[in-house]
Coordinates of C-alpha atoms and ligand atoms in Angstrom, one line a residue:
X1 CA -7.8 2.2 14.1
X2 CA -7.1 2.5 17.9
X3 CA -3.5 1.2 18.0
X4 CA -3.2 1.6 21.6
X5 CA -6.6 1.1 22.8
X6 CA -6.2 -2.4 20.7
X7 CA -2.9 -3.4 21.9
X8 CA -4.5 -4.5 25.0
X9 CA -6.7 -6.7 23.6
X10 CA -4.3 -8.9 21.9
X11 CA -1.7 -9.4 25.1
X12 CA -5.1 -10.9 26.2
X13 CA -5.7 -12.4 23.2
X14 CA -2.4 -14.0 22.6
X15 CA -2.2 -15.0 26.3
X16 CA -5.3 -16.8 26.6
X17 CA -5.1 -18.4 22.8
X18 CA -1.1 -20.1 23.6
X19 CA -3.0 -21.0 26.9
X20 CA -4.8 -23.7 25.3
X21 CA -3.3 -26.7 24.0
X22 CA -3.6 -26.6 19.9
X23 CA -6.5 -28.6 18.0
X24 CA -5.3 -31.4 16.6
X25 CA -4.9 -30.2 12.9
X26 CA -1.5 -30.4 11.7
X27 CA 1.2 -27.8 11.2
X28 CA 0.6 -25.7 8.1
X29 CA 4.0 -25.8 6.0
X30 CA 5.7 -23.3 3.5
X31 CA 4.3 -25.7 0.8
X32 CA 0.8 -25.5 2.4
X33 CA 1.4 -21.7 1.8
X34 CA 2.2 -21.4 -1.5
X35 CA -0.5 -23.9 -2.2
X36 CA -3.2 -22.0 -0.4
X37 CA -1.7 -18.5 -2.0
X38 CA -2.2 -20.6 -5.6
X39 CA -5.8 -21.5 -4.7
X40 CA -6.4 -18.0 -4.3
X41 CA -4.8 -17.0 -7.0
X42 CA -6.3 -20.0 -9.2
X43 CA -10.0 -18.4 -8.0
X44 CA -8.8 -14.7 -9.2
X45 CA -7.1 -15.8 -12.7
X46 CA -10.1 -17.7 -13.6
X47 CA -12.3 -14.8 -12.5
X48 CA -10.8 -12.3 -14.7
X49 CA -10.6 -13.9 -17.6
X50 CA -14.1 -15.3 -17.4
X51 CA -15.4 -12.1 -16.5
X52 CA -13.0 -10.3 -20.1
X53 CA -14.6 -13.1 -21.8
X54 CA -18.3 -12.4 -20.4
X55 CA -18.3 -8.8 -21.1
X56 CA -16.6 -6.4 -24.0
X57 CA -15.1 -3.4 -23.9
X58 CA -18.4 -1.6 -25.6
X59 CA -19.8 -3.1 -22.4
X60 CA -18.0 -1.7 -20.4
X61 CA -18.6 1.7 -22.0
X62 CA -21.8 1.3 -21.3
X63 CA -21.3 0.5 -17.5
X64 CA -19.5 3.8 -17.7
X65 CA -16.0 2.2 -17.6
X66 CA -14.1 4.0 -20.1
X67 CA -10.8 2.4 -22.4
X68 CA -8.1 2.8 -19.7
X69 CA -10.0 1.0 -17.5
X70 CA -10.7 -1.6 -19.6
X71 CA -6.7 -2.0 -20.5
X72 CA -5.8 -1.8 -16.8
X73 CA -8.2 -4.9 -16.2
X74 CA -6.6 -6.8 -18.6
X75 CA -3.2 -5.9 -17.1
X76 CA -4.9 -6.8 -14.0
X77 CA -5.9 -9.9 -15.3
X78 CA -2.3 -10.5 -16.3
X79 CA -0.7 -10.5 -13.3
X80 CA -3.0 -12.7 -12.0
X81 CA -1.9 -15.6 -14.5
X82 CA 1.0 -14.5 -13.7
X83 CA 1.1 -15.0 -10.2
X84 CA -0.7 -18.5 -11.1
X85 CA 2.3 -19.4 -13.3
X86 CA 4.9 -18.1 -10.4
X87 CA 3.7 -20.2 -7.5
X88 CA 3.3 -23.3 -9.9
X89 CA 6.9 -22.9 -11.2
X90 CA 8.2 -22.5 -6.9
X91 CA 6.2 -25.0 -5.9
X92 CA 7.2 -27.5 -8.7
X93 CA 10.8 -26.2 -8.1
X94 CA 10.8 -27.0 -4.6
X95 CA 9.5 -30.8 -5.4
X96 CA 6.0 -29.6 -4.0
X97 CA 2.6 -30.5 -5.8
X98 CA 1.2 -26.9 -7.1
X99 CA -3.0 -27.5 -6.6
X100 CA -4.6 -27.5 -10.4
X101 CA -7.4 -25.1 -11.1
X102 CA -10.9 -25.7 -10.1
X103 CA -14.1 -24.7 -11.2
X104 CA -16.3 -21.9 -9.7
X105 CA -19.6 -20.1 -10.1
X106 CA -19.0 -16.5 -9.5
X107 CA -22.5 -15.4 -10.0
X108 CA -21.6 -12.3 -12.0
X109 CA -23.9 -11.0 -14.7
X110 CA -23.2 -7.6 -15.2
X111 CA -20.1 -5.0 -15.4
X112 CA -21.0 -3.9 -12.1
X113 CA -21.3 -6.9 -10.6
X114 CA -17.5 -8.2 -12.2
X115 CA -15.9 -4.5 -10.8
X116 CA -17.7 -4.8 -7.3
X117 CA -16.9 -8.4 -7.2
X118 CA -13.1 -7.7 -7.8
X119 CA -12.7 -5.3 -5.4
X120 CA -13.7 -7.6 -2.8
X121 CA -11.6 -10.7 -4.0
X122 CA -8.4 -8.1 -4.1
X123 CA -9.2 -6.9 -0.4
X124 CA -9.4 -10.8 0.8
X125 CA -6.2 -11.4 -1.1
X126 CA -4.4 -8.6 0.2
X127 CA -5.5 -10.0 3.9
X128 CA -4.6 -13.3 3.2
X129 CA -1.2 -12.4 2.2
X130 CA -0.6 -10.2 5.0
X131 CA -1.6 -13.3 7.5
X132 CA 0.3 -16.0 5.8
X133 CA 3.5 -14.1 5.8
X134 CA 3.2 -14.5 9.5
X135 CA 4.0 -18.1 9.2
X136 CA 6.0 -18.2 5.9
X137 CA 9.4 -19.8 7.4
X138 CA 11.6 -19.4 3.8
X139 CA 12.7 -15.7 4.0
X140 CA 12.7 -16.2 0.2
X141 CA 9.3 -17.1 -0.1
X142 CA 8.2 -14.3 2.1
X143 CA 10.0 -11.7 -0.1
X144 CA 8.0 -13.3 -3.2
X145 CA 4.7 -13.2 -1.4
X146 CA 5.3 -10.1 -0.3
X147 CA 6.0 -8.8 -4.1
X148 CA 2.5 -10.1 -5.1
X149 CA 1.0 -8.4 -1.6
X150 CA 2.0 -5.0 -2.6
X151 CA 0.7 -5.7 -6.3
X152 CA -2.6 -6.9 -5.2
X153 CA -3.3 -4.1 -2.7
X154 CA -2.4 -1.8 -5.7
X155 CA -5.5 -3.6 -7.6
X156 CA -7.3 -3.1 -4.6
X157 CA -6.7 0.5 -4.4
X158 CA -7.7 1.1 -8.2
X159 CA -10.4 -1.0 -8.1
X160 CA -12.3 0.7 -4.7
X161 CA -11.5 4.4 -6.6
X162 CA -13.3 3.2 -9.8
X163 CA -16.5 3.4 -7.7
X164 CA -15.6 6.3 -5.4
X165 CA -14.4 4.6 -2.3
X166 CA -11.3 5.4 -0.6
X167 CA -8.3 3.8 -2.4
X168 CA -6.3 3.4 1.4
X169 CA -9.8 3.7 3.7
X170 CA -7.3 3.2 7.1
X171 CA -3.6 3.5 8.0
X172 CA -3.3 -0.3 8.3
X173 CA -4.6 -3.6 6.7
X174 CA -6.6 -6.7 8.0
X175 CA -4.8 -9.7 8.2
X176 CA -7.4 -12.7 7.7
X177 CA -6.1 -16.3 8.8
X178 CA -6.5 -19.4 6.4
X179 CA -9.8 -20.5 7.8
X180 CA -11.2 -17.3 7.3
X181 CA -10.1 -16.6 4.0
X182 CA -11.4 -20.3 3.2
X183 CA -14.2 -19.3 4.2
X184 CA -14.5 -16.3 2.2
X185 CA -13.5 -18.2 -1.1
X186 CA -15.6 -21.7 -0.7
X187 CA -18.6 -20.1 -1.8
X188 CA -17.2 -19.8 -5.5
X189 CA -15.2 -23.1 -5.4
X190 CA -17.5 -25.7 -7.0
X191 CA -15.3 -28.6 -7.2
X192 CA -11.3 -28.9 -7.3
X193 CA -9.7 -32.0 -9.1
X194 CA -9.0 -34.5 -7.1
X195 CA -5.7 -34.5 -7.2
X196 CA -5.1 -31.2 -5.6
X197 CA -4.0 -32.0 -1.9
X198 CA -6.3 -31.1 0.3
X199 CA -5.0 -28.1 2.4
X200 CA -5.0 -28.5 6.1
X201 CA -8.1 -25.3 6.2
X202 CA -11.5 -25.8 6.8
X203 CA -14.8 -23.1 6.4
X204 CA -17.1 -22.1 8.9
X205 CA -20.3 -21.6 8.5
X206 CA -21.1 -18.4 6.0
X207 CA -22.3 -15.0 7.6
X208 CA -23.6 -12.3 5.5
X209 CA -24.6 -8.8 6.5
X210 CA -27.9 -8.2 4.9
X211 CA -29.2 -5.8 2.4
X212 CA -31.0 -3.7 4.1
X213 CA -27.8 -2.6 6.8
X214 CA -26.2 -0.9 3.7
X215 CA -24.8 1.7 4.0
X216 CA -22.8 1.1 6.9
X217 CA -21.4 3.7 8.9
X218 CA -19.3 3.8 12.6
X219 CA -22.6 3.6 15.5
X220 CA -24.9 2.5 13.4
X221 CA -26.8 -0.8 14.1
X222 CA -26.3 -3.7 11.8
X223 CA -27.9 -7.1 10.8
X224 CA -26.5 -10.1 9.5
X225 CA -27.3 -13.9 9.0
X226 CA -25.5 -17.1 9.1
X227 CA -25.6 -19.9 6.9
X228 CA -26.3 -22.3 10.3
X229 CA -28.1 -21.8 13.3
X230 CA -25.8 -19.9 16.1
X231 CA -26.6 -20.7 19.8
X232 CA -24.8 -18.4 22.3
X233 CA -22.4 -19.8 24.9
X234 CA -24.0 -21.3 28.0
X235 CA -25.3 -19.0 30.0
X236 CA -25.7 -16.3 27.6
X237 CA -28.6 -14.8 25.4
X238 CA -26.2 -13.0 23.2
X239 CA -23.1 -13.6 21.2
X240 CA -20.2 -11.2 19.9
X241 CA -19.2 -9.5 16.5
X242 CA -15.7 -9.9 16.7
X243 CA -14.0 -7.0 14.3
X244 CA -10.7 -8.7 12.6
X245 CA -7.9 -5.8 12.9
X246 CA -4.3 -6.6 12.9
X247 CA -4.1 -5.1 16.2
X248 CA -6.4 -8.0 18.0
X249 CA -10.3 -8.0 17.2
X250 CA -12.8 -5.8 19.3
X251 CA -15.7 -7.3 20.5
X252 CA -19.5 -5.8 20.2
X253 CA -22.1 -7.5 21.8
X254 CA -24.5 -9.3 19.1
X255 CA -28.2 -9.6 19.7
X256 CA -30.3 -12.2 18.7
X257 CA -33.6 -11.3 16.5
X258 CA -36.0 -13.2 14.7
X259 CA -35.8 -15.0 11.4
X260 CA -32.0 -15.7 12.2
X261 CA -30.8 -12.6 12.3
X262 CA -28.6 -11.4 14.8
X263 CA -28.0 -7.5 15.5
X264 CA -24.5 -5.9 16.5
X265 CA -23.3 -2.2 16.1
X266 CA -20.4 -0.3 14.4
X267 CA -17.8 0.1 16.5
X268 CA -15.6 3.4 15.9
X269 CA -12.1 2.8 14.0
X270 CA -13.0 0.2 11.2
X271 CA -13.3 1.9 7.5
X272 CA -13.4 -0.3 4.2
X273 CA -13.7 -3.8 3.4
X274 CA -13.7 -4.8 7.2
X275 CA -14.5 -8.3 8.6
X276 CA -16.6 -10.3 10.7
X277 CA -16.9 -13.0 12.6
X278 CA -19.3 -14.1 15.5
X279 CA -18.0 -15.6 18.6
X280 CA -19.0 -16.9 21.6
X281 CA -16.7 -15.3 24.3
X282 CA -15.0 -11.9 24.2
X283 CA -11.3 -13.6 25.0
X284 CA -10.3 -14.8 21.8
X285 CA -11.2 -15.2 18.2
X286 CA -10.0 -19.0 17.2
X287 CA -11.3 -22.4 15.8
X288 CA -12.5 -22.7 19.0
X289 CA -14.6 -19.6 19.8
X290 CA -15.8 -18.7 15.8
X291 CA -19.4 -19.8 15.2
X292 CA -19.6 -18.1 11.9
X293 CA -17.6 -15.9 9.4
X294 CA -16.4 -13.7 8.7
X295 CA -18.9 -11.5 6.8
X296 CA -17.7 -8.7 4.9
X297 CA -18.8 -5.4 5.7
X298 CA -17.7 -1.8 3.7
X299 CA -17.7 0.9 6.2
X300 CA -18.5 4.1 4.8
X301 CA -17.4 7.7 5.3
X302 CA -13.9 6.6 5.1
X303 CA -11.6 9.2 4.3
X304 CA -12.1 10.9 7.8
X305 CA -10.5 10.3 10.7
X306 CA -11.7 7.9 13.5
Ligands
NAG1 C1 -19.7 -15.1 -16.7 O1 -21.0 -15.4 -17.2 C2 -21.6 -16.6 -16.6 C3 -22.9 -16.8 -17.3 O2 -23.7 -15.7 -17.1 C4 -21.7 -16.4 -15.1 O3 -22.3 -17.5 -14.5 C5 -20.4 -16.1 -14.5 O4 -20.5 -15.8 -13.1 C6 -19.7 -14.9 -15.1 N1 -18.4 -14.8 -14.6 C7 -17.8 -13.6 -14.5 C8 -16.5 -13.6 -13.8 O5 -18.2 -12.6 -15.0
NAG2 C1 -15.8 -8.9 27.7 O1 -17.0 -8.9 28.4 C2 -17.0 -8.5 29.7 C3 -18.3 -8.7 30.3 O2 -19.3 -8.1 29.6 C4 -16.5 -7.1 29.8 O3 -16.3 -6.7 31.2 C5 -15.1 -7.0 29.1 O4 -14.7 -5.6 29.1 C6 -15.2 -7.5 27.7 N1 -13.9 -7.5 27.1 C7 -13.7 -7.1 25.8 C8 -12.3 -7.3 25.3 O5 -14.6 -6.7 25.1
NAG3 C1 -20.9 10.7 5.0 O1 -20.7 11.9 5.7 C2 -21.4 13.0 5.1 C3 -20.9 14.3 5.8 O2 -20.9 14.1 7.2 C4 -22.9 12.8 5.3 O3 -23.7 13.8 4.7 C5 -23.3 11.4 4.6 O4 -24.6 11.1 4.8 C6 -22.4 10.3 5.1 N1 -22.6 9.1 4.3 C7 -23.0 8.0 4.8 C8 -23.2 6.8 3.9 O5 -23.2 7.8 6.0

């Protein structure tokens, strides 16, 4: 990543988002936070153990997964529940209401599927942690999230090597902000109880890159399509891919094509599970600017340099 090339970009950034007066949405709290950090971990715990319960170990095997592996997905899976059981008792302890499981459809059926499906739930986590630290205002809390950060990006790591990807694919991680992590997660969340309190987040509209732009390497040109219909600012025949990096996003120019599919290319710097959201302008990446997103996109070739 281009640390100083991207520092510029998020004076502007910063600058032109504290500009505007904020949407009226109110202020997330540290309650919020460790509700939203319990949904996600809710989503994983249940994945894990559905998934150990889908598929055996002779499974496995077969998917080429040998007995280690199998033991360090149920030690995994552990820490998940644990996590689940950790944010429950702090939230309870701090006279908060922790959010109740819900149920999801996953879509998984096979061992590949379940391992590739991890991997990307551990990246997400690992940027949604990283973001919500941010505004975590019990130093406390931000220790303890912090603990499970480092844990999850260790899954992550194992995870991406059990297929042959780069374990630490860049020098520095994503954060993604609570609406985009929402956005990520909705798709599995089929319906919560309705006594869970509902989170001050909200989804945009989905964006997927599609089949056919794997695999994705820096320069090449890529396709995507969004779960709504995207009309450029006024004015304008295109839109922007905006690339999430912790160091501000950077922009490409995305083209519209037919069937709904709108065409961007790789910039250099991003390797791994990277993220993507379309935008209107080229100032800012905000509730106010993001017409769909993020997608997730692996870029390949990742243990060079930029
Ligand atoms: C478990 O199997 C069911 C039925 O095939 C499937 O719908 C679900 O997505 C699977 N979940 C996991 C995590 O493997
Ligand atoms: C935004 O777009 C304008 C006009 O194309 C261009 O001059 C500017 O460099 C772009 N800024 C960024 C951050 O991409
Ligand atoms: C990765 O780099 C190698 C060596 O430059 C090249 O042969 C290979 O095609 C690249 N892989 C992808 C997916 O672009």
């Amino acid at each position: 990543m281009r640390l100083a090339a991207t520092a510029a970009v998020v004076l502007a950034t910063t600058g032109s988002t504290m500009a505007r007066p904020t949407v009226a949405k109110r202020a997330i709290t540290d309650a919020d936070i460790l509700n939203y950090a319990l949904t996600l971990e809710h989503l994983e715990d249940k994945f894990y153990r559905e998934g150990l319960a889908n598929f055996t170990q002779q499974q496995f095997a077969d998917a080429g997964y040998d007995a280690t592996f199998y033991k360090n997905l149920k030690e995994v899976s552990y820490d998940e529940t644990t996590h689940v059981s950790f944010l429950t008792g702090a939230l309870t302890a701090a006279g908060a209401k922790p959010v109740a499981e819900c149920t999801y459809a996953f879509g998984v059926t096979s061992v590949a599927a379940f391992v590739a499906t991890a991997s990307i739930l551990e990246g997400v986590g690992v940027s949604a942690y990283l973001r919500a630290a941010a505004s975590i205002v019990n130093k406390e809390y931000l220790t303890a999230a912090g603990s499970i950060l480092t844990v999850e990006s260790r899954h992550s790591s194992y995870l991406r090597a059990s297929f042959k990807e780069s374990p630490f694919p860049q020098p520095f991680d994503t954060p993604l902000d609570f609406d985009e992590v929402y956005t990520l997660a909705a798709p599995f969340i089929v319906s919560c109880p309705s006594t869970n309190a509902a989170l001050p987040v909200k989804a945009f509209p989905g964006l997927a890159l599609t089949a056919s732009s794997a695999p994705v390497t820096s320069g090449k040109t890529i396709q995507f399509t969004a779960k709504a219909t995207i009309e450029p600012d006024a004015g304008k025949d295109y839109v922007y891919a905006a690339w999430v990096a912790v160091t501000g996003p950077i922009f490409t120019k995305a083209y519209f094509k037919t069937g709904g599919i709108i065409e961007t290319t790789v910039p250099a710097g991003f390797h791994g599970q990277s993220y993507v959201v379309i935008t209107g302008c080229n100032s800012s990446v905000s509730d106010d600017t993001v017409k769909a997103g993020p997608a997730i996109v692996e870029v390949t070739n990742s243990s060079g340099s930029p």
